[in-house]
Every structure is written in C-alpha cells, then in structure tokens.
C-alpha cells in the first residue's frame, strides 16, 4: 500500500493548461509547445493513465486496450519515450514539510531535497517487454497485466496496417507523414483517441493541416469539437524558476525571433518553406556594430527585383580572398517607379564600382 501511494500517477499534479488537455474529450488533440513547456509530460501521463486503466475522465477502457506510439526514429524511442514511461524521473517529488507525505515538486521547494518520481507505468503492471535493440532502449512491444498492449514504431519506416487502437500518440516531427492518416484510420473501430505532441516546426504539412482544422472548429463555435489544439508556453511552466527562464529567453533571442517564438511561445515558424534549411542567425548574421565597412577593393554585386508595389534591391560584396559573401545593404521601396529607384540607388552606390547586376527582366521590361 505504501508503494502504491508513491506511484507517479498518484503524485502527479497537472498545471492548469495541462489539466485542460487531460479533461478534453475530443477524439483528436494536438499539443504544441517549445522546450520545457510540459507537453511531453502531459501526454506521457495521458498514455500511462490510459494503459494502466487509471484515466480519471473515463476516456479509455480499463482492460484489454491497445496503445500505439510513433516516434521520429528509433533513437527518439530510446531517448524519450522509453525513459519517460518506464524509468524514474518524469518529474520530481519532495516530502511535504507539513504532512510528511511525498508530493510533486512546486515552485519555491528546495530542489536539493527532491528526488525523481517513480516510473509513470509501475513495474507491477508489466507482464512482458520485447525490444528492437534493448541496449539502446529501442522498445518494440509491452504487454501489461491488465491486458493492454503498447506498441512503439519509428516514423522512418512504413506505417503498420490492420490493427485497432484505443489511443495513438505521435511524438514530435514525423519522417513519413503517411503515419497520420493511417493512425487515424486505426482508431475508428474502437472510437479511439489521437494525440500529436510536437514542437511547432515540421518537415511536412501534416501537423500544420491538423492545426488549421482545429482553428476552423474554433471559428465554427462547435460545442463539442472533434479536434482541439493546445499550446503549452515555456513561460507557463511554474516549476521553472524566473532566473532560468530569463537565461533561456536570452539564449533563444540570440538565435532570432523565429527561434524564440517556436521554443518559448509554441508558435509555428514556417521552417519547412526555407530555401536554405541550414540557415542559422548565429552563424550567418553579423550584428550591425560588427559589420565591416566594405573597402573599395571588394567585388560588389547588386540583385534587383523590380515592381511598382515593392521595388527590392540587395547589395552584396566579396573580399579578395573569397572568404565570404557579405549582404551589407538593401533598398525596399513601396509604390516605386524607375525615377524613384534610380535616385535612391545613386545614393546607395555613389562612386562605388558594381561588378555584376542580377535583375528580373520580366518586371524590368
């Protein structure tokens, strides 16, 4: 009895935004969030409650159910899914000074007196486990004593077919978006529930499409929507102290506003449409105060995108040693014509020699 009182699912206390997710009865739920927003813990608790027959809202059968979990790849299963469900430490617990009972840690508690919470799925529930690679934690199948079965899949493969599920959890980005449609089809017979938890950044359009569906449900004002989107913000995590929040905000801000919005606010940053996916502000951008004054012996180029609504011009230069291509200035003129652009261009160039000009001649003519 003492051991059961110490089980993680009994000690877990959801933050308000996590509790909204848990009590939602929609058949599809999307959980967006950046780093340490609490999305992985909330969905892992949901999965553990379902598989152990302890969901307080009765969304899943208590016995003989099927749970399928899809990770980005097998290392993701080994590094994230297996530890958060079957190892200690999904969250931390501390002994309450007044009651003497163990409880989940709160803001202001002495972290040095805390310890990792027991596994979300206790060993007493586990009947059998099979592995793709046990030494790396690549979990394949878990059979529980209550008849539930947990399957793990890598999205690098092909989606399995022909099975039925009571819950399917997709975690983070997918390499194969066919898992989305196939997973939704596996839930129909059992009226199961579909959950996708991810950072708002995707290599394909599947996640964005589901979020747009959820937004349309809100616009329609449906009393019982079929799909609901939740956004867990980094700043809403009350278990992270203010100093640690400040440090992370500064780090992400240094990488650019898109990085900050994605990791702190849980907002989409359309990175799937970047022409240069490896672009990184910390590598490719120089602060204005560090920008060198372009010497006369650098080779200069100009790229012109003509147009009346917006006339855009980009100035670039290459040093004699060819060590970089420096984009150092621009023109961005609205309601422009040739005379206006010519005057502004002269101001920018002056007596500098331009070696090459690239121009969209369709608009130029």
Short mmCIF file of C-alpha atoms in Angstrom, two decimals:
data_model
loop_
_atom_site.label_atom_id
_atom_site.label_comp_id
_atom_site.label_asym_id
_atom_site.label_seq_id
_atom_site.Cartn_x
_atom_site.Cartn_y
_atom_site.Cartn_z
CA UNK A 1 0.00 0.00 0.00
CA UNK A 2 2.85 2.38 0.82
CA UNK A 3 4.41 1.60 -2.55
CA UNK A 4 1.20 2.32 -4.41
CA UNK A 5 0.80 5.65 -2.64
CA UNK A 6 4.21 6.57 -4.05
CA UNK A 7 3.34 5.73 -7.66
CA UNK A 8 3.93 8.61 -10.05
CA UNK A 9 0.38 8.82 -11.42
CA UNK A 10 -0.93 9.32 -7.88
CA UNK A 11 1.62 12.06 -7.12
CA UNK A 12 1.31 13.88 -10.44
CA UNK A 13 -0.38 17.28 -10.25
CA UNK A 14 -1.13 18.91 -13.58
CA UNK A 15 -0.65 22.60 -14.20
CA UNK A 16 -3.87 24.37 -15.30
CA UNK A 17 -3.05 24.19 -19.03
CA UNK A 18 -2.13 20.50 -18.70
CA UNK A 19 -5.39 19.73 -16.89
CA UNK A 20 -7.36 21.33 -19.74
CA UNK A 21 -5.68 18.85 -22.07
CA UNK A 22 -6.39 15.85 -19.81
CA UNK A 23 -10.09 16.56 -19.43
CA UNK A 24 -10.69 17.30 -23.13
CA UNK A 25 -12.96 14.68 -24.69
CA UNK A 26 -12.18 15.46 -28.35
CA UNK A 27 -11.20 12.47 -30.47
CA UNK A 28 -8.12 14.34 -31.79
CA UNK A 29 -5.84 16.56 -29.73
CA UNK A 30 -2.80 18.50 -30.91
CA UNK A 31 -0.32 19.63 -28.26
CA UNK A 32 2.14 22.28 -29.41
CA UNK A 33 4.92 23.56 -27.22
CA UNK A 34 8.53 24.61 -27.17
CA UNK A 35 11.19 23.44 -24.78
CA UNK A 36 10.10 22.60 -21.25
CA UNK A 37 6.53 23.66 -21.78
CA UNK A 38 5.24 20.45 -20.21
CA UNK A 39 3.78 18.85 -23.34
CA UNK A 40 5.79 15.61 -23.24
CA UNK A 41 4.99 15.01 -19.56
CA UNK A 42 1.28 15.72 -20.02
CA UNK A 43 0.93 13.35 -22.97
CA UNK A 44 3.08 10.68 -21.31
CA UNK A 45 0.83 10.85 -18.23
CA UNK A 46 -2.21 10.58 -20.51
CA UNK A 47 -0.71 7.49 -22.15
CA UNK A 48 0.20 5.92 -18.80
CA UNK A 49 -3.26 6.58 -17.37
CA UNK A 50 -4.85 5.01 -20.43
CA UNK A 51 -2.65 1.91 -20.45
CA UNK A 52 -2.97 1.28 -16.71
CA UNK A 53 -6.75 1.89 -16.64
CA UNK A 54 -6.46 4.96 -14.41
CA UNK A 55 -7.78 7.78 -16.58
CA UNK A 56 -9.92 9.94 -14.24
CA UNK A 57 -12.18 11.05 -17.11
CA UNK A 58 -13.01 7.55 -18.41
CA UNK A 59 -11.81 8.13 -21.96
CA UNK A 60 -10.24 4.68 -22.34
CA UNK A 61 -11.16 1.06 -21.48
CA UNK A 62 -9.71 -0.16 -18.20
CA UNK A 63 -8.62 -3.50 -19.70
CA UNK A 64 -7.54 -5.08 -22.97
CA UNK A 65 -6.72 -1.89 -24.86
CA UNK A 66 -4.10 -1.03 -27.47
CA UNK A 67 -1.77 1.97 -27.39
CA UNK A 68 0.48 2.79 -30.36
CA UNK A 69 3.32 5.31 -30.01
CA UNK A 70 5.12 6.73 -33.04
CA UNK A 71 8.46 8.46 -32.55
CA UNK A 72 10.55 10.34 -35.09
CA UNK A 73 13.04 7.46 -35.22
CA UNK A 74 14.30 4.62 -33.03
CA UNK A 75 16.77 6.84 -31.11
CA UNK A 76 13.78 9.05 -30.23
CA UNK A 77 12.00 5.98 -28.81
CA UNK A 78 15.12 5.07 -26.82
CA UNK A 79 15.95 8.56 -25.58
CA UNK A 80 12.48 9.96 -24.92
CA UNK A 81 9.55 7.51 -25.00
CA UNK A 82 11.01 4.57 -23.10
CA UNK A 83 12.54 6.66 -20.26
CA UNK A 84 9.55 8.93 -19.69
CA UNK A 85 7.13 5.98 -19.40
CA UNK A 86 9.17 3.23 -17.78
CA UNK A 87 12.01 4.89 -15.87
CA UNK A 88 12.04 7.11 -12.79
CA UNK A 89 12.29 10.86 -13.27
CA UNK A 90 9.40 12.02 -15.48
CA UNK A 91 9.07 14.71 -12.80
CA UNK A 92 10.47 15.27 -9.33
CA UNK A 93 8.87 14.75 -5.93
CA UNK A 94 9.59 16.16 -2.49
CA UNK A 95 8.40 15.34 1.04
CA UNK A 96 5.86 17.91 2.26
CA UNK A 97 7.10 19.68 5.39
CA UNK A 98 3.62 19.83 6.93
CA UNK A 99 2.15 16.41 6.10
CA UNK A 100 5.35 14.41 5.74
CA UNK A 101 3.91 12.85 2.58
CA UNK A 102 5.61 12.78 -0.81
CA UNK A 103 4.17 15.09 -3.47
CA UNK A 104 5.20 16.60 -6.82
CA UNK A 105 7.66 19.46 -6.51
CA UNK A 106 6.33 23.03 -6.64
CA UNK A 107 7.87 26.41 -7.31
CA UNK A 108 9.77 27.51 -4.23
CA UNK A 109 10.56 24.00 -2.96
CA UNK A 110 14.15 23.12 -2.12
CA UNK A 111 15.24 21.09 -5.15
CA UNK A 112 18.16 19.60 -3.24
CA UNK A 113 15.63 17.70 -1.09
CA UNK A 114 13.73 16.33 -4.07
CA UNK A 115 14.14 13.02 -5.88
CA UNK A 116 12.94 11.54 -9.19
CA UNK A 117 9.36 10.32 -9.22
CA UNK A 118 8.87 6.58 -9.80
CA UNK A 119 8.04 5.37 -13.34
CA UNK A 120 4.73 6.51 -14.81
CA UNK A 121 3.97 2.86 -15.62
CA UNK A 122 4.96 0.88 -12.50
CA UNK A 123 6.79 -2.46 -12.79
CA UNK A 124 3.79 -4.24 -11.24
CA UNK A 125 1.84 -3.60 -14.45
CA UNK A 126 4.49 -5.02 -16.79
CA UNK A 127 3.97 -8.62 -17.92
CA UNK A 128 6.41 -8.73 -20.83
CA UNK A 129 8.63 -6.41 -22.87
CA UNK A 130 10.18 -7.02 -26.29
CA UNK A 131 12.85 -4.91 -27.97
CA UNK A 132 14.25 -3.89 -31.31
CA UNK A 133 17.58 -3.16 -29.54
CA UNK A 134 17.43 -3.44 -25.76
CA UNK A 135 20.86 -1.91 -25.07
CA UNK A 136 19.73 1.35 -26.74
CA UNK A 137 16.20 1.33 -25.31
CA UNK A 138 14.55 0.72 -28.69
CA UNK A 139 11.30 -0.61 -27.24
CA UNK A 140 9.02 -2.60 -29.56
CA UNK A 141 6.15 -4.04 -27.51
CA UNK A 142 4.95 -4.06 -23.91
CA UNK A 143 2.24 -6.37 -22.59
CA UNK A 144 0.63 -5.24 -19.34
CA UNK A 145 -1.07 -7.36 -16.69
CA UNK A 146 -4.44 -5.70 -17.35
CA UNK A 147 -4.48 -6.83 -20.98
CA UNK A 148 -3.30 -3.54 -22.51
CA UNK A 149 -0.60 -3.70 -25.19
CA UNK A 150 1.78 -0.86 -26.04
CA UNK A 151 3.46 -0.80 -29.45
CA UNK A 152 6.28 1.57 -30.46
CA UNK A 153 7.07 2.49 -34.06
CA UNK A 154 9.66 4.63 -35.85
CA UNK A 155 8.29 7.08 -38.42
CA UNK A 156 11.28 6.28 -40.63
CA UNK A 157 9.55 3.06 -41.64
CA UNK A 158 6.18 2.33 -43.21
CA UNK A 159 3.05 2.72 -41.07
CA UNK A 160 1.64 -0.62 -39.87
CA UNK A 161 -1.81 -1.59 -41.08
CA UNK A 162 -4.64 -3.83 -39.96
CA UNK A 163 -4.54 -3.23 -36.21
CA UNK A 164 -7.01 -1.42 -33.94
CA UNK A 165 -6.07 1.11 -31.27
CA UNK A 166 -7.69 2.90 -28.34
CA UNK A 167 -5.04 5.60 -28.30
CA UNK A 168 -2.32 6.64 -30.74
CA UNK A 169 0.39 9.07 -29.69
CA UNK A 170 2.61 10.73 -32.30
CA UNK A 171 5.55 12.47 -30.67
CA UNK A 172 7.47 15.27 -32.40
CA UNK A 173 8.11 15.58 -36.12
CA UNK A 174 7.50 12.64 -38.46
CA UNK A 175 9.72 11.47 -41.28
CA UNK A 176 6.76 9.83 -43.02
CA UNK A 177 3.50 11.81 -42.88
CA UNK A 178 1.55 8.73 -44.02
CA UNK A 179 1.57 7.74 -40.34
CA UNK A 180 -1.02 10.45 -39.69
CA UNK A 181 -3.77 9.18 -41.99
CA UNK A 182 -3.03 5.54 -41.23
CA UNK A 183 -3.11 6.21 -37.48
CA UNK A 184 -6.44 8.00 -37.71
CA UNK A 185 -7.87 5.01 -39.63
CA UNK A 186 -6.75 2.58 -36.89
CA UNK A 187 -8.94 4.35 -34.30
CA UNK A 188 -12.32 4.08 -35.99
CA UNK A 189 -13.43 0.64 -34.77
CA UNK A 190 -12.69 1.35 -31.10
CA UNK A 191 -13.57 5.05 -31.14
CA UNK A 192 -10.03 5.67 -30.02
CA UNK A 193 -8.22 8.93 -29.48
CA UNK A 194 -5.43 10.52 -31.50
CA UNK A 195 -2.78 12.76 -29.91
CA UNK A 196 0.14 14.51 -31.60
CA UNK A 197 2.60 16.35 -29.37
CA UNK A 198 5.27 18.37 -31.14
CA UNK A 199 7.36 21.48 -31.28
CA UNK A 200 5.66 23.77 -33.86
CA UNK A 201 8.17 23.03 -36.58
CA UNK A 202 7.70 20.37 -39.21
CA UNK A 203 9.31 18.97 -42.34
CA UNK A 204 5.88 18.33 -43.85
CA UNK A 205 2.45 19.94 -43.88
CA UNK A 206 0.60 17.27 -41.85
CA UNK A 207 0.92 18.99 -38.47
CA UNK A 208 0.04 22.39 -39.87
CA UNK A 209 -3.01 20.92 -41.61
CA UNK A 210 -4.33 19.45 -38.36
CA UNK A 211 -3.80 22.77 -36.57
CA UNK A 212 -5.75 24.57 -39.30
CA UNK A 213 -8.60 22.06 -38.84
CA UNK A 214 -8.60 22.78 -35.11
CA UNK A 215 -8.67 26.54 -35.73
CA UNK A 216 -11.67 26.14 -38.04
CA UNK A 217 -13.52 24.20 -35.30
CA UNK A 218 -13.00 27.19 -33.02
CA UNK A 219 -14.26 29.58 -35.70
CA UNK A 220 -17.41 27.48 -36.13
CA UNK A 221 -18.01 27.65 -32.38
CA UNK A 222 -18.70 23.92 -32.05
CA UNK A 223 -19.74 22.98 -28.54
CA UNK A 224 -18.03 19.56 -28.81
CA UNK A 225 -15.23 19.90 -31.37
CA UNK A 226 -13.72 16.80 -32.95
CA UNK A 227 -10.20 18.22 -32.85
CA UNK A 228 -8.66 20.63 -30.33
CA UNK A 229 -5.27 22.34 -30.34
CA UNK A 230 -3.41 23.13 -27.12
CA UNK A 231 -0.35 25.39 -26.89
CA UNK A 232 1.97 24.96 -23.91
CA UNK A 233 4.19 28.02 -23.40
CA UNK A 234 7.61 27.82 -21.79
CA UNK A 235 6.76 30.78 -19.53
CA UNK A 236 3.64 28.99 -18.25
CA UNK A 237 5.75 26.27 -16.61
CA UNK A 238 5.55 27.25 -12.96
CA UNK A 239 8.20 24.70 -11.96
CA UNK A 240 11.00 26.63 -13.72
CA UNK A 241 12.41 29.48 -11.64
CA UNK A 242 12.49 33.02 -13.02
CA UNK A 243 16.27 33.16 -13.38
CA UNK A 244 16.32 30.01 -15.51
CA UNK A 245 13.51 31.41 -17.65
CA UNK A 246 15.46 34.61 -18.20
CA UNK A 247 18.57 32.72 -19.31
CA UNK A 248 16.67 30.61 -21.82
CA UNK A 249 14.82 33.61 -23.27
CA UNK A 250 18.15 35.38 -23.82
CA UNK A 251 19.68 32.30 -25.48
CA UNK A 252 16.77 31.82 -27.88
CA UNK A 253 16.54 35.55 -28.64
CA UNK A 254 20.16 35.46 -29.78
CA UNK A 255 19.18 32.84 -32.37
CA UNK A 256 16.42 35.05 -33.80
CA UNK A 257 12.77 35.88 -33.26
CA UNK A 258 11.56 32.75 -35.07
CA UNK A 259 13.56 30.54 -32.72
CA UNK A 260 12.22 32.45 -29.71
CA UNK A 261 8.59 32.19 -30.84
CA UNK A 262 8.91 28.48 -31.53
CA UNK A 263 10.69 27.50 -28.32
CA UNK A 264 9.11 29.93 -25.84
CA UNK A 265 5.64 30.59 -27.26
CA UNK A 266 4.94 27.35 -29.11
CA UNK A 267 4.21 29.17 -32.37
CA UNK A 268 4.79 27.91 -35.88
CA UNK A 269 7.79 29.26 -37.75
CA UNK A 270 7.31 28.01 -41.34
CA UNK A 271 10.81 26.47 -41.50
CA UNK A 272 9.55 23.82 -43.94
CA UNK A 273 9.50 26.57 -46.60
CA UNK A 274 13.03 27.92 -46.04
CA UNK A 275 15.07 27.98 -49.25
CA UNK A 276 18.17 27.34 -47.13
CA UNK A 277 17.10 24.96 -44.30
CA UNK A 278 20.53 25.13 -42.63
CA UNK A 279 20.37 28.92 -42.21
CA UNK A 280 21.25 29.90 -38.65
CA UNK A 281 21.33 33.53 -37.44
CA UNK A 282 24.20 32.86 -35.03
CA UNK A 283 26.34 31.61 -37.93
CA UNK A 284 25.20 33.70 -40.87
CA UNK A 285 24.33 37.10 -39.39
CA UNK A 286 26.71 39.78 -38.12
CA UNK A 287 25.39 42.43 -35.69
CA UNK A 288 25.37 45.91 -37.22
CA UNK A 289 28.08 47.11 -34.88
CA UNK A 290 30.38 44.32 -36.14
CA UNK A 291 29.54 44.81 -39.81
CA UNK A 292 32.73 45.79 -41.67
CA UNK A 293 32.83 48.87 -43.84
CA UNK A 294 33.12 47.48 -47.34
CA UNK A 295 36.50 48.53 -48.86
CA UNK A 296 36.78 49.70 -52.48
CA UNK A 297 38.76 46.61 -53.48
CA UNK A 298 35.87 44.23 -52.66
CA UNK A 299 33.86 42.96 -55.63
CA UNK A 300 30.31 44.31 -55.45
CA UNK A 301 27.10 42.76 -56.76
CA UNK A 302 23.53 44.03 -56.90
CA UNK A 303 20.34 41.97 -57.21
CA UNK A 304 17.19 43.85 -58.31
CA UNK A 305 13.60 42.67 -58.08
CA UNK A 306 11.62 45.42 -59.85
CA UNK A 307 7.99 46.21 -59.22
CA UNK A 308 5.61 49.08 -58.55
CA UNK A 309 4.12 47.76 -55.30
CA UNK A 310 7.58 46.95 -53.91
CA UNK A 311 10.98 47.53 -55.52
CA UNK A 312 13.63 45.45 -53.72
CA UNK A 313 17.38 45.70 -54.20
CA UNK A 314 20.06 43.74 -52.36
CA UNK A 315 23.72 44.78 -52.21
CA UNK A 316 26.47 42.17 -51.72
CA UNK A 317 30.27 42.17 -51.69
CA UNK A 318 33.04 39.56 -51.82
CA UNK A 319 36.53 40.20 -50.35
CA UNK A 320 39.65 39.45 -52.40
CA UNK A 321 40.26 36.16 -50.52
CA UNK A 322 36.70 34.92 -51.34
CA UNK A 323 36.16 34.14 -47.64
CA UNK A 324 32.52 35.27 -47.58
CA UNK A 325 29.59 36.73 -49.46
CA UNK A 326 28.50 39.73 -47.40
CA UNK A 327 25.00 41.15 -47.89
CA UNK A 328 25.56 44.62 -46.50
CA UNK A 329 22.67 46.86 -47.62
CA UNK A 330 19.27 46.92 -49.29
CA UNK A 331 16.55 49.05 -50.86
CA UNK A 332 12.92 48.22 -50.17
CA UNK A 333 10.70 50.89 -51.73
CA UNK A 334 6.91 50.77 -51.90
CA UNK A 335 4.92 52.46 -54.73
CA UNK A 336 8.11 52.78 -56.72
CA UNK A 337 8.92 53.73 -60.29
CA UNK A 338 12.18 53.86 -62.26
CA UNK A 339 12.93 57.50 -61.38
CA UNK A 340 12.40 56.99 -57.65
CA UNK A 341 14.50 53.83 -57.65
CA UNK A 342 17.29 55.48 -59.67
CA UNK A 343 17.59 58.34 -57.20
CA UNK A 344 17.76 56.01 -54.20
CA UNK A 345 20.17 53.67 -55.97
CA UNK A 346 22.62 56.51 -56.67
CA UNK A 347 22.55 57.50 -53.00
CA UNK A 348 23.50 53.95 -52.02
CA UNK A 349 26.19 53.34 -54.64
CA UNK A 350 27.84 56.75 -55.05
CA UNK A 351 31.25 56.32 -56.70
CA UNK A 352 31.45 52.59 -55.99
CA UNK A 353 32.04 50.21 -58.89
CA UNK A 354 29.45 47.43 -59.27
CA UNK A 355 30.90 44.34 -60.94
CA UNK A 356 27.68 42.43 -61.66
CA UNK A 357 23.92 43.10 -61.64
CA UNK A 358 21.18 40.45 -61.46
CA UNK A 359 17.71 41.61 -62.45
CA UNK A 360 14.31 40.09 -63.08
CA UNK A 361 13.85 41.26 -66.64
CA UNK A 362 10.15 40.34 -66.73
CA UNK A 363 9.46 43.12 -64.29
CA UNK A 364 12.30 45.26 -65.63
CA UNK A 365 10.80 45.45 -69.08
#
